[in-house]
mmCIF file of C-alpha atoms in Angstrom:
data_model
loop_
_atom_site.group_PDB
_atom_site.id
_atom_site.type_symbol
_atom_site.label_atom_id
_atom_site.label_comp_id
_atom_site.label_asym_id
_atom_site.label_seq_id
_atom_site.Cartn_x
_atom_site.Cartn_y
_atom_site.Cartn_z
ATOM 1 C CA MET A 159 -0.072 -0.071 0.149
ATOM 2 C CA ASN A 160 2.920 2.192 0.734
ATOM 3 C CA GLN A 161 3.968 2.399 -2.838
ATOM 4 C CA GLN A 162 0.642 3.002 -4.537
ATOM 5 C CA LEU A 163 -0.873 5.276 -1.810
ATOM 6 C CA GLY A 164 2.099 6.172 0.371
ATOM 7 C CA ASP A 165 2.097 9.817 -0.612
ATOM 8 C CA ILE A 166 -1.582 10.133 0.343
ATOM 9 C CA GLY A 167 -0.345 9.822 4.090
ATOM 10 C CA ARG A 168 -3.211 9.544 6.696
ATOM 11 C CA PHE A 169 -5.711 9.118 3.853
ATOM 12 C CA ALA A 170 -4.207 6.006 2.642
ATOM 13 C CA GLU A 171 -6.510 3.663 4.399
ATOM 14 C CA PRO A 172 -9.814 5.749 3.599
ATOM 15 C CA SER A 173 -8.514 5.767 -0.063
ATOM 16 C CA LEU A 174 -8.212 1.925 -0.272
ATOM 17 C CA PHE A 175 -11.745 1.714 1.130
ATOM 18 C CA ILE A 176 -13.109 4.042 -1.468
ATOM 19 C CA LEU A 177 -11.128 2.420 -4.576
ATOM 20 C CA ALA A 178 -12.542 -0.990 -3.019
ATOM 21 C CA SER A 179 -15.966 0.338 -2.921
ATOM 22 C CA LEU A 180 -15.644 1.810 -6.561
ATOM 23 C CA GLY A 181 -14.440 -1.578 -7.475
ATOM 24 C CA GLU A 182 -18.138 -2.678 -8.221
ATOM 25 C CA GLY A 183 -18.961 0.484 -10.173
ATOM 26 C CA PRO A 184 -19.637 4.099 -10.052
ATOM 27 C CA LYS A 185 -21.033 5.578 -6.674
ATOM 28 C CA HIS A 186 -21.572 8.901 -5.362
ATOM 29 C CA GLY A 187 -20.448 10.179 -1.900
ATOM 30 C CA TYR A 188 -23.168 8.924 0.220
ATOM 31 C CA ALA A 189 -23.240 5.616 -1.439
ATOM 32 C CA ILE A 190 -19.500 5.135 -0.998
ATOM 33 C CA MET A 191 -19.867 5.910 2.759
ATOM 34 C CA THR A 192 -22.509 3.304 3.434
ATOM 35 C CA ASP A 193 -20.826 0.880 1.212
ATOM 36 C CA VAL A 194 -17.411 1.309 2.954
ATOM 37 C CA GLU A 195 -19.231 0.865 6.500
ATOM 38 C CA ALA A 196 -20.829 -2.291 5.295
ATOM 39 C CA ILE A 197 -17.675 -3.862 3.727
ATOM 40 C CA SER A 198 -15.068 -2.676 6.469
ATOM 41 C CA GLY A 199 -17.103 -1.970 9.458
ATOM 42 C CA GLN A 200 -15.483 1.513 9.513
ATOM 43 C CA ARG A 201 -17.302 4.626 9.248
ATOM 44 C CA LEU A 202 -15.847 7.301 6.877
ATOM 45 C CA GLY A 203 -16.368 10.880 8.350
ATOM 46 C CA PRO A 204 -17.530 13.294 5.473
ATOM 47 C CA GLY A 205 -14.585 15.405 5.780
ATOM 48 C CA THR A 206 -12.233 12.270 5.348
ATOM 49 C CA LEU A 207 -14.296 11.042 2.596
ATOM 50 C CA TYR A 208 -13.896 14.141 0.496
ATOM 51 C CA ALA A 209 -10.249 14.644 1.440
ATOM 52 C CA ALA A 210 -9.633 11.268 0.195
ATOM 53 C CA LEU A 211 -11.732 11.532 -2.839
ATOM 54 C CA ALA A 212 -9.883 14.867 -3.840
ATOM 55 C CA ARG A 213 -6.440 13.030 -3.608
ATOM 56 C CA LEU A 214 -7.739 10.293 -5.528
ATOM 57 C CA GLU A 215 -9.109 12.300 -8.240
ATOM 58 C CA LYS A 216 -5.926 14.442 -8.283
ATOM 59 C CA ARG A 217 -3.780 11.477 -8.680
ATOM 60 C CA GLY A 218 -6.015 10.079 -11.663
ATOM 61 C CA LEU A 219 -7.076 6.883 -9.698
ATOM 62 C CA ILE A 220 -10.779 7.835 -9.926
ATOM 63 C CA GLU A 221 -12.767 10.270 -12.077
ATOM 64 C CA ALA A 222 -15.960 12.354 -11.514
ATOM 65 C CA LEU A 223 -19.106 11.604 -13.750
ATOM 66 C CA GLU A 224 -21.642 14.038 -14.789
ATOM 67 C CA PRO A 225 -23.574 15.191 -11.780
ATOM 68 C CA GLU A 226 -27.082 13.994 -10.956
ATOM 69 C CA ASP A 227 -28.801 16.744 -9.166
ATOM 70 C CA ARG A 228 -26.249 17.628 -6.471
ATOM 71 C CA ARG A 229 -24.848 14.231 -6.455
ATOM 72 C CA ARG A 230 -21.716 13.535 -8.481
ATOM 73 C CA PRO A 231 -20.730 9.815 -8.947
ATOM 74 C CA TYR A 232 -17.159 8.666 -9.215
ATOM 75 C CA ARG A 233 -15.529 5.773 -10.916
ATOM 76 C CA LEU A 234 -12.197 4.010 -11.111
ATOM 77 C CA THR A 235 -9.980 5.001 -13.898
ATOM 78 C CA GLY A 236 -7.729 2.457 -15.797
ATOM 79 C CA VAL A 237 -4.890 3.357 -13.409
ATOM 80 C CA GLY A 238 -7.351 3.151 -10.588
ATOM 81 C CA GLN A 239 -8.260 -0.474 -11.359
ATOM 82 C CA THR A 240 -4.642 -1.595 -11.808
ATOM 83 C CA THR A 241 -3.722 0.240 -8.512
ATOM 84 C CA LEU A 242 -6.559 -1.519 -6.551
ATOM 85 C CA GLN A 243 -5.830 -4.855 -8.101
ATOM 86 C CA THR A 244 -2.055 -4.359 -6.888
ATOM 87 C CA LEU A 245 -3.002 -3.282 -3.537
ATOM 88 C CA LEU A 246 -5.489 -5.988 -2.848
ATOM 89 C CA GLU A 247 -3.021 -8.877 -4.264
ATOM 90 C CA GLY A 248 -0.331 -7.392 -1.937
ATOM 91 C CA LEU A 249 -2.695 -7.360 0.979
ATOM 92 C CA SER A 250 -3.920 -11.002 0.255
ATOM 93 C CA SER A 251 -0.310 -12.173 0.034
ATOM 94 C CA PHE A 252 0.521 -10.482 3.224
ATOM 95 C CA ALA A 253 -2.555 -11.941 4.826
ATOM 96 C CA GLN A 254 -1.812 -15.461 3.781
ATOM 97 C CA THR A 255 1.872 -15.222 4.834
ATOM 98 C CA GLY A 256 0.692 -13.865 8.163
ATOM 99 C CA LEU A 257 -1.834 -16.634 8.738
ATOM 100 C CA ARG A 258 0.616 -19.206 7.552
ATOM 101 C CA ARG A 259 3.121 -18.287 10.239
ATOM 102 C CA LEU A 260 0.464 -18.158 12.856
ATOM 103 C CA GLN A 261 -0.496 -21.818 11.961
ATOM 104 C CA ARG A 262 3.026 -22.819 11.998
ATOM 105 C CA ALA A 263 3.544 -21.221 15.477
ATOM 106 C CA ARG A 264 0.692 -23.055 16.920
ATOM 107 C CA MET B 83 -28.313 26.281 9.002
ATOM 108 C CA ALA B 84 -29.671 22.694 8.748
ATOM 109 C CA ALA B 85 -27.615 19.544 9.101
ATOM 110 C CA GLY B 86 -24.126 21.363 10.017
ATOM 111 C CA THR B 87 -23.891 22.555 6.355
ATOM 112 C CA TRP B 88 -22.659 25.870 7.684
ATOM 113 C CA LEU B 89 -19.353 23.972 8.535
ATOM 114 C CA LEU B 90 -18.755 23.875 4.609
ATOM 115 C CA ARG B 91 -18.035 27.729 4.944
ATOM 116 C CA LEU B 92 -14.712 26.792 6.559
ATOM 117 C CA TYR B 93 -13.342 25.317 3.396
ATOM 118 C CA PRO B 94 -11.750 27.304 0.740
ATOM 119 C CA GLU B 95 -14.079 28.789 -1.896
ATOM 120 C CA THR B 96 -12.521 26.915 -4.720
ATOM 121 C CA TRP B 97 -13.025 23.527 -2.725
ATOM 122 C CA ARG B 98 -16.706 24.551 -2.199
ATOM 123 C CA ALA B 99 -17.106 25.173 -5.929
ATOM 124 C CA ARG B 100 -16.035 21.710 -6.626
ATOM 125 C CA TYR B 101 -17.301 19.558 -3.701
ATOM 126 C CA GLY B 102 -19.611 21.883 -1.848
ATOM 127 C CA ALA B 103 -22.969 20.694 -3.382
ATOM 128 C CA GLU B 104 -22.121 16.985 -2.974
ATOM 129 C CA LEU B 105 -20.940 17.243 0.575
ATOM 130 C CA THR B 106 -24.238 19.512 1.290
ATOM 131 C CA ASP B 107 -26.472 16.700 -0.237
ATOM 132 C CA LEU B 108 -24.452 14.086 1.848
ATOM 133 C CA LEU B 109 -25.136 15.976 4.897
ATOM 134 C CA LEU B 110 -28.748 16.523 4.170
ATOM 135 C CA ALA B 111 -29.021 12.663 3.563
ATOM 136 C CA ARG B 112 -27.286 11.730 6.692
ATOM 137 C CA PRO B 113 -27.135 14.493 9.459
ATOM 138 C CA PRO B 114 -23.686 14.541 10.801
ATOM 139 C CA SER B 115 -22.996 13.486 14.411
ATOM 140 C CA PRO B 116 -20.586 15.597 16.564
ATOM 141 C CA ARG B 117 -17.840 13.148 15.489
ATOM 142 C CA ASP B 118 -18.700 14.038 11.890
ATOM 143 C CA ARG B 119 -18.658 17.708 12.570
ATOM 144 C CA LEU B 120 -15.088 17.353 14.045
ATOM 145 C CA ASP B 121 -14.176 15.370 10.757
ATOM 146 C CA ILE B 122 -15.583 18.055 8.631
ATOM 147 C CA LEU B 123 -13.613 20.572 10.749
ATOM 148 C CA ARG B 124 -10.316 18.617 10.270
ATOM 149 C CA GLY B 125 -11.218 18.333 6.420
ATOM 150 C CA ALA B 126 -11.434 21.990 6.248
ATOM 151 C CA VAL B 127 -8.184 22.453 7.861
ATOM 152 C CA ASP B 128 -6.705 19.906 5.420
ATOM 153 C CA ALA B 129 -8.256 21.453 2.390
ATOM 154 C CA ARG B 130 -6.585 24.833 3.458
ATOM 155 C CA LEU B 131 -3.137 23.315 4.311
ATOM 156 C CA ASN B 132 -3.055 20.745 1.398
ATOM 157 C CA PRO B 133 -5.092 22.064 -1.378
ATOM 158 C CA GLN B 134 -5.787 19.452 -3.982
ATOM 159 C CA LEU B 135 -7.718 21.732 -6.352
ATOM 160 C CA THR B 136 -6.404 24.131 -9.038
ATOM 161 C CA GLU B 137 -8.720 26.847 -10.461
ATOM 162 C CA GLU B 138 -8.509 28.188 -13.852
ATOM 163 C CA PRO B 139 -7.801 31.949 -13.962
ATOM 164 C CA VAL B 140 -11.027 33.877 -13.299
ATOM 165 C CA LEU B 141 -12.209 34.993 -16.639
ATOM 166 C CA ARG B 142 -13.807 38.497 -16.665
ATOM 167 C CA VAL B 143 -15.008 39.909 -19.917
ATOM 168 C CA PRO B 144 -16.306 43.517 -19.322
ATOM 169 C CA THR B 145 -19.068 44.665 -21.506
ATOM 170 C CA ALA B 146 -20.068 48.338 -22.078
ATOM 171 C CA ALA B 147 -22.647 47.916 -19.436
ATOM 172 C CA ASP B 148 -19.979 46.897 -17.003
ATOM 173 C CA ARG B 149 -17.772 49.698 -17.916
ATOM 174 C CA LEU B 150 -20.752 52.210 -17.421
ATOM 175 C CA LEU B 151 -21.377 50.738 -14.093
ATOM 176 C CA ALA B 152 -17.679 51.126 -13.181
ATOM 177 C CA LEU B 153 -17.553 54.826 -14.503
ATOM 178 C CA ALA B 154 -20.762 55.543 -12.368
ATOM 179 C CA GLY B 155 -19.056 54.082 -9.333
ATOM 180 C CA PHE B 156 -15.913 55.985 -10.052
ATOM 181 C CA MET B 157 -18.116 59.259 -10.492
ATOM 182 C CA ALA B 158 -20.033 58.757 -7.302
ATOM 183 C CA GLY B 159 -16.904 58.390 -5.412
ATOM 184 C CA SER B 160 -15.222 61.431 -7.037
ATOM 185 C CA LEU B 161 -18.372 63.619 -6.384
ATOM 186 C CA PHE B 162 -18.570 62.439 -2.641
ATOM 187 C CA THR B 163 -15.090 63.667 -2.280
ATOM 188 C CA ILE B 164 -15.629 66.920 -3.942
ATOM 189 C CA TRP B 165 -18.795 67.295 -1.866
ATOM 190 C CA ALA B 166 -17.011 66.836 1.386
ATOM 191 C CA SER B 167 -13.786 68.520 0.348
ATOM 192 C CA ILE B 168 -15.887 71.866 -0.531
ATOM 193 C CA ILE B 169 -17.884 71.484 2.702
ATOM 194 C CA ALA B 170 -14.669 71.159 4.814
ATOM 195 C CA VAL B 171 -12.934 73.893 3.133
ATOM 196 C CA SER B 172 -15.658 76.440 2.904
ATOM 197 C CA THR B 173 -17.342 75.856 6.309
ATOM 198 C CA PRO B 174 -16.267 78.706 8.724
ATOM 199 C CA PRO B 175 -14.669 77.776 11.941
ATOM 200 C CA TRP B 176 -16.916 76.856 14.835
ATOM 201 C CA GLY B 177 -17.959 79.889 16.696
ATOM 202 C CA SER B 178 -17.059 82.521 14.128
ATOM 203 C CA MET B 179 -19.606 84.848 12.806
ATOM 204 C CA ALA B 180 -18.720 84.226 9.115
ATOM 205 C CA LEU B 181 -21.300 82.649 6.807
ATOM 206 C CA ALA B 182 -20.268 80.032 4.214
ATOM 207 C CA ASP B 183 -20.313 80.969 0.616
ATOM 208 C CA GLU B 184 -23.937 80.098 -0.710
ATOM 209 C CA GLY B 185 -22.656 79.433 -4.233
ATOM 210 C CA LEU B 186 -20.019 76.882 -2.934
ATOM 211 C CA MET B 187 -22.262 75.210 -0.683
ATOM 212 C CA ALA B 188 -24.874 74.983 -3.489
ATOM 213 C CA ALA B 189 -22.279 73.433 -5.731
ATOM 214 C CA ALA B 190 -20.977 71.046 -2.983
ATOM 215 C CA TYR B 191 -24.568 69.751 -2.387
ATOM 216 C CA GLY B 192 -25.338 69.395 -6.127
ATOM 217 C CA ALA B 193 -22.178 67.251 -6.538
ATOM 218 C CA GLY B 194 -23.306 65.213 -3.590
ATOM 219 C CA LEU B 195 -26.721 64.937 -4.911
ATOM 220 C CA VAL B 196 -25.381 63.749 -8.647
ATOM 221 C CA GLY B 197 -22.940 61.416 -6.738
ATOM 222 C CA MET B 198 -25.645 59.779 -4.717
ATOM 223 C CA ILE B 199 -27.739 59.347 -7.845
ATOM 224 C CA PHE B 200 -24.739 57.728 -9.409
ATOM 225 C CA ALA B 201 -24.395 55.510 -6.503
ATOM 226 C CA ILE B 202 -27.991 54.518 -6.601
ATOM 227 C CA CYS B 203 -27.462 53.410 -10.261
ATOM 228 C CA VAL B 204 -24.245 51.366 -9.348
ATOM 229 C CA LEU B 205 -26.280 49.536 -6.631
ATOM 230 C CA VAL B 206 -29.263 48.808 -8.714
ATOM 231 C CA GLY B 207 -26.940 47.697 -11.512
ATOM 232 C CA LEU B 208 -25.141 45.457 -9.024
ATOM 233 C CA ALA B 209 -28.314 44.033 -7.818
ATOM 234 C CA THR B 210 -29.436 43.097 -11.219
ATOM 235 C CA ARG B 211 -26.315 42.344 -13.164
ATOM 236 C CA TYR B 212 -24.255 40.766 -10.656
ATOM 237 C CA VAL B 213 -26.956 38.855 -8.860
ATOM 238 C CA ASP B 214 -25.153 35.443 -9.561
ATOM 239 C CA GLU B 215 -21.982 36.566 -7.621
ATOM 240 C CA LEU B 216 -23.730 38.549 -5.039
ATOM 241 C CA GLY B 217 -26.587 35.998 -4.141
ATOM 242 C CA SER B 218 -30.025 37.064 -3.111
ATOM 243 C CA LEU B 219 -29.101 38.376 0.097
ATOM 244 C CA GLY B 220 -26.269 40.477 -1.432
ATOM 245 C CA ALA B 221 -28.570 41.930 -4.084
ATOM 246 C CA VAL B 222 -31.240 42.709 -1.341
ATOM 247 C CA ALA B 223 -28.469 44.399 0.830
ATOM 248 C CA ALA B 224 -27.455 46.531 -2.436
ATOM 249 C CA ILE B 225 -31.137 47.594 -2.900
ATOM 250 C CA VAL B 226 -31.021 48.503 0.861
ATOM 251 C CA VAL B 227 -27.954 50.500 0.330
ATOM 252 C CA ALA B 228 -29.638 52.164 -2.577
ATOM 253 C CA GLY B 229 -32.537 52.820 -0.346
ATOM 254 C CA GLY B 230 -30.018 54.430 2.129
ATOM 255 C CA PHE B 231 -28.988 57.059 -0.491
ATOM 256 C CA PHE B 232 -32.658 57.560 -1.472
ATOM 257 C CA PHE B 233 -33.586 58.461 2.006
ATOM 258 C CA ALA B 234 -30.526 60.828 2.212
ATOM 259 C CA ILE B 235 -31.673 62.556 -0.924
ATOM 260 C CA GLY B 236 -35.107 63.009 0.478
ATOM 261 C CA GLY B 237 -33.468 64.552 3.627
ATOM 262 C CA ALA B 238 -33.872 61.751 6.119
ATOM 263 C CA SER B 239 -30.130 61.475 6.626
ATOM 264 C CA ILE B 240 -30.177 59.520 9.868
ATOM 265 C CA VAL B 241 -32.586 56.747 8.413
ATOM 266 C CA GLY B 242 -30.446 56.962 5.186
ATOM 267 C CA LEU B 243 -27.224 56.529 7.048
ATOM 268 C CA LEU B 244 -28.674 53.654 9.061
ATOM 269 C CA LEU B 245 -29.635 51.899 5.907
ATOM 270 C CA LEU B 246 -26.387 52.556 4.208
ATOM 271 C CA MET B 247 -24.406 51.181 7.180
ATOM 272 C CA GLY B 248 -26.526 47.973 7.731
ATOM 273 C CA GLY B 249 -26.779 47.518 3.861
ATOM 274 C CA THR B 250 -22.972 48.017 3.306
ATOM 275 C CA ILE B 251 -21.986 45.551 6.175
ATOM 276 C CA ALA B 252 -24.542 42.833 4.840
ATOM 277 C CA ILE B 253 -23.217 43.372 1.342
ATOM 278 C CA GLY B 254 -19.632 43.275 2.345
ATOM 279 C CA PRO B 255 -19.035 39.312 1.952
ATOM 280 C CA ALA B 256 -21.019 39.245 -1.134
ATOM 281 C CA LEU B 257 -19.249 42.185 -2.695
ATOM 282 C CA ALA B 258 -16.068 40.582 -1.862
ATOM 283 C CA ARG B 259 -16.978 38.040 -4.697
ATOM 284 C CA VAL B 260 -17.286 40.799 -7.184
ATOM 285 C CA VAL B 261 -14.230 43.092 -6.345
ATOM 286 C CA HIS B 262 -11.308 42.651 -4.259
ATOM 287 C CA PRO B 263 -12.193 41.653 -0.587
ATOM 288 C CA LEU B 264 -10.058 44.640 0.666
ATOM 289 C CA VAL B 265 -12.126 47.082 -1.475
ATOM 290 C CA ALA B 266 -15.272 45.675 -0.200
ATOM 291 C CA ALA B 267 -13.886 45.702 3.621
ATOM 292 C CA PHE B 268 -12.622 49.245 3.150
ATOM 293 C CA LEU B 269 -15.960 50.237 1.740
ATOM 294 C CA ALA B 270 -17.916 48.736 4.691
ATOM 295 C CA LEU B 271 -15.502 50.228 7.275
ATOM 296 C CA ALA B 272 -15.646 53.728 5.878
ATOM 297 C CA THR B 273 -19.548 53.617 5.991
ATOM 298 C CA VAL B 274 -19.347 52.307 9.564
ATOM 299 C CA LEU B 275 -16.980 55.097 10.594
ATOM 300 C CA LEU B 276 -19.239 57.665 8.807
ATOM 301 C CA ALA B 277 -22.198 56.593 10.506
ATOM 302 C CA LEU B 278 -20.399 56.461 13.985
ATOM 303 C CA ALA B 279 -19.271 60.053 13.332
ATOM 304 C CA MET B 280 -22.747 61.075 12.340
ATOM 305 C CA PHE B 281 -23.928 59.905 15.789
ATOM 306 C CA GLY B 282 -20.980 61.265 17.593
ATOM 307 C CA PHE B 283 -19.074 58.193 18.521
ATOM 308 C CA VAL B 284 -16.132 59.102 16.607
ATOM 309 C CA GLY B 285 -14.295 62.406 16.949
ATOM 310 C CA SER B 286 -14.810 65.339 19.385
ATOM 311 C CA ASP B 287 -16.145 67.621 16.672
ATOM 312 C CA GLY B 288 -18.914 65.488 14.907
ATOM 313 C CA GLN B 289 -19.336 67.543 11.990
ATOM 314 C CA ALA B 290 -15.860 68.051 11.068
ATOM 315 C CA THR B 291 -14.933 64.458 11.563
ATOM 316 C CA PHE B 292 -18.026 63.469 9.506
ATOM 317 C CA TRP B 293 -16.851 65.460 6.496
ATOM 318 C CA LEU B 294 -13.289 64.394 6.991
ATOM 319 C CA LEU B 295 -14.397 60.727 6.890
ATOM 320 C CA PHE B 296 -16.647 61.423 4.165
ATOM 321 C CA GLY B 297 -14.028 63.041 1.783
ATOM 322 C CA GLY B 298 -11.216 60.744 3.284
ATOM 323 C CA SER B 299 -12.438 57.264 3.199
ATOM 324 C CA PHE B 300 -16.123 57.047 2.085
ATOM 325 C CA GLY B 301 -15.658 58.945 -1.225
ATOM 326 C CA PRO B 302 -12.347 57.150 -1.904
ATOM 327 C CA ALA B 303 -13.873 53.689 -1.170
ATOM 328 C CA TRP B 304 -16.613 54.493 -3.765
ATOM 329 C CA MET B 305 -13.868 55.529 -6.326
ATOM 330 C CA MET B 306 -12.097 52.068 -5.557
ATOM 331 C CA LEU B 307 -15.305 50.223 -6.048
ATOM 332 C CA GLY B 308 -15.920 51.785 -9.386
ATOM 333 C CA PHE B 309 -12.417 51.237 -10.316
ATOM 334 C CA SER B 310 -12.550 47.572 -9.349
ATOM 335 C CA LEU B 311 -15.795 46.939 -11.122
ATOM 336 C CA ARG B 312 -14.143 47.846 -14.621
ATOM 337 C CA HIS B 313 -13.113 44.348 -14.935
ATOM 338 C CA GLY B 314 -16.731 43.039 -15.331
ATOM 339 C CA ARG B 315 -18.504 39.922 -14.242
ATOM 340 C CA ARG B 316 -16.419 36.860 -13.876
ATOM 341 C CA ALA B 317 -17.319 33.831 -16.009
ATOM 342 C CA ASP B 318 -18.259 30.451 -14.284
ATOM 343 C CA ARG B 319 -15.635 28.976 -12.056
ATOM 344 C CA ILE B 320 -13.722 25.941 -13.586
ATOM 345 C CA VAL B 321 -12.317 24.200 -10.677
ATOM 346 C CA THR B 322 -10.440 20.987 -11.225
ATOM 347 C CA ALA B 323 -8.381 18.411 -9.238
ATOM 348 C CA ALA B 324 -4.942 19.308 -10.233
ATOM 349 C CA GLY B 325 -3.479 17.152 -12.926
ATOM 350 C CA MET B 326 -6.826 15.995 -14.281
ATOM 351 C CA GLY B 327 -9.104 17.386 -16.764
ATOM 352 C CA GLN B 328 -12.454 19.093 -16.207
ATOM 353 C CA PRO B 329 -14.537 17.324 -13.803
ATOM 354 C CA GLY B 330 -17.298 15.032 -15.428
ATOM 355 C CA THR B 331 -17.227 12.893 -18.425
ATOM 356 C CA SER B 332 -19.962 11.800 -20.717
ATOM 357 C CA ALA B 333 -19.918 8.282 -19.263
ATOM 358 C CA SER B 334 -23.335 7.186 -17.582
ATOM 359 C CA PRO B 335 -23.064 6.320 -14.005
ATOM 360 C CA ALA B 336 -24.344 2.808 -14.372
ATOM 361 C CA GLY B 337 -25.258 1.008 -11.278
ATOM 362 C CA VAL B 338 -25.469 4.208 -9.115
#
């Protein structure tokens, strides 16, 4: 995660949640917030959500679509999809390694 | 303001232009808890310390109407200054038996009258032409200030000055979106000082202080307002996340 989102600082974790949420398709802010809460159990604050969205948009990982009323959906860009894939594979590998070591220690 | 949306005012203007409507919508859909409010506050600090947005240069294309409005504002300020200067110079010292030159006084008040008419034209022009930037509250405040001048022309100078003071303070924040914020602030300050002098709160000699402030700050403030209006209205803001194109694409948000 450090390589892909390292320069996002304290917004790296919320950014990963947002990318994962957008992995299934475009969503607006409120939908992202509720989805992140459902998949991670963590509640993103409104300020954190938009701070992370701005960073992801600036880095070209997500893009804004045409607004519907006042709601503007976001979706992953090609770079965003690749980054999410790399991040999740890295986390998966890390988790599997950790679990194996834990089993061996028992 | 409902649902803590007032907290969005803490964000920079460029940030609000880009994300304000979305976040407002989110807060209306899900009223923020105290923790959320703190999170928004932190977000506002972050947006100011680490701006992620770039704003295209503000585009202003002055039309003939804008130039006329600017000229009227500058003329109003100039005439106010001339008015106050003549009064200050030609008024005999307090206690002396000398009489002011009637011709000069007539010229001074004539200049003031024309200046106030110009000022009313500017304010009505602002309320109509610049309503997008001023907002409805700012437009109403402009009309209130115009009403202040109207009362002053009619001789009800105290009512007029009260309306001028209240209206100019109310229009200040909105006017800062049309002209440089320092010009808007200077105009508000000059008007308040003028009203305070009128009611004897500033200076030991109310009349002398009043005319000094009128010619020294109120008139120049109006001249600066007119000068600042020469750029015309600004076009719609284009705010983008740095490094990206214009927000929004033609793709449809399937599944949203």
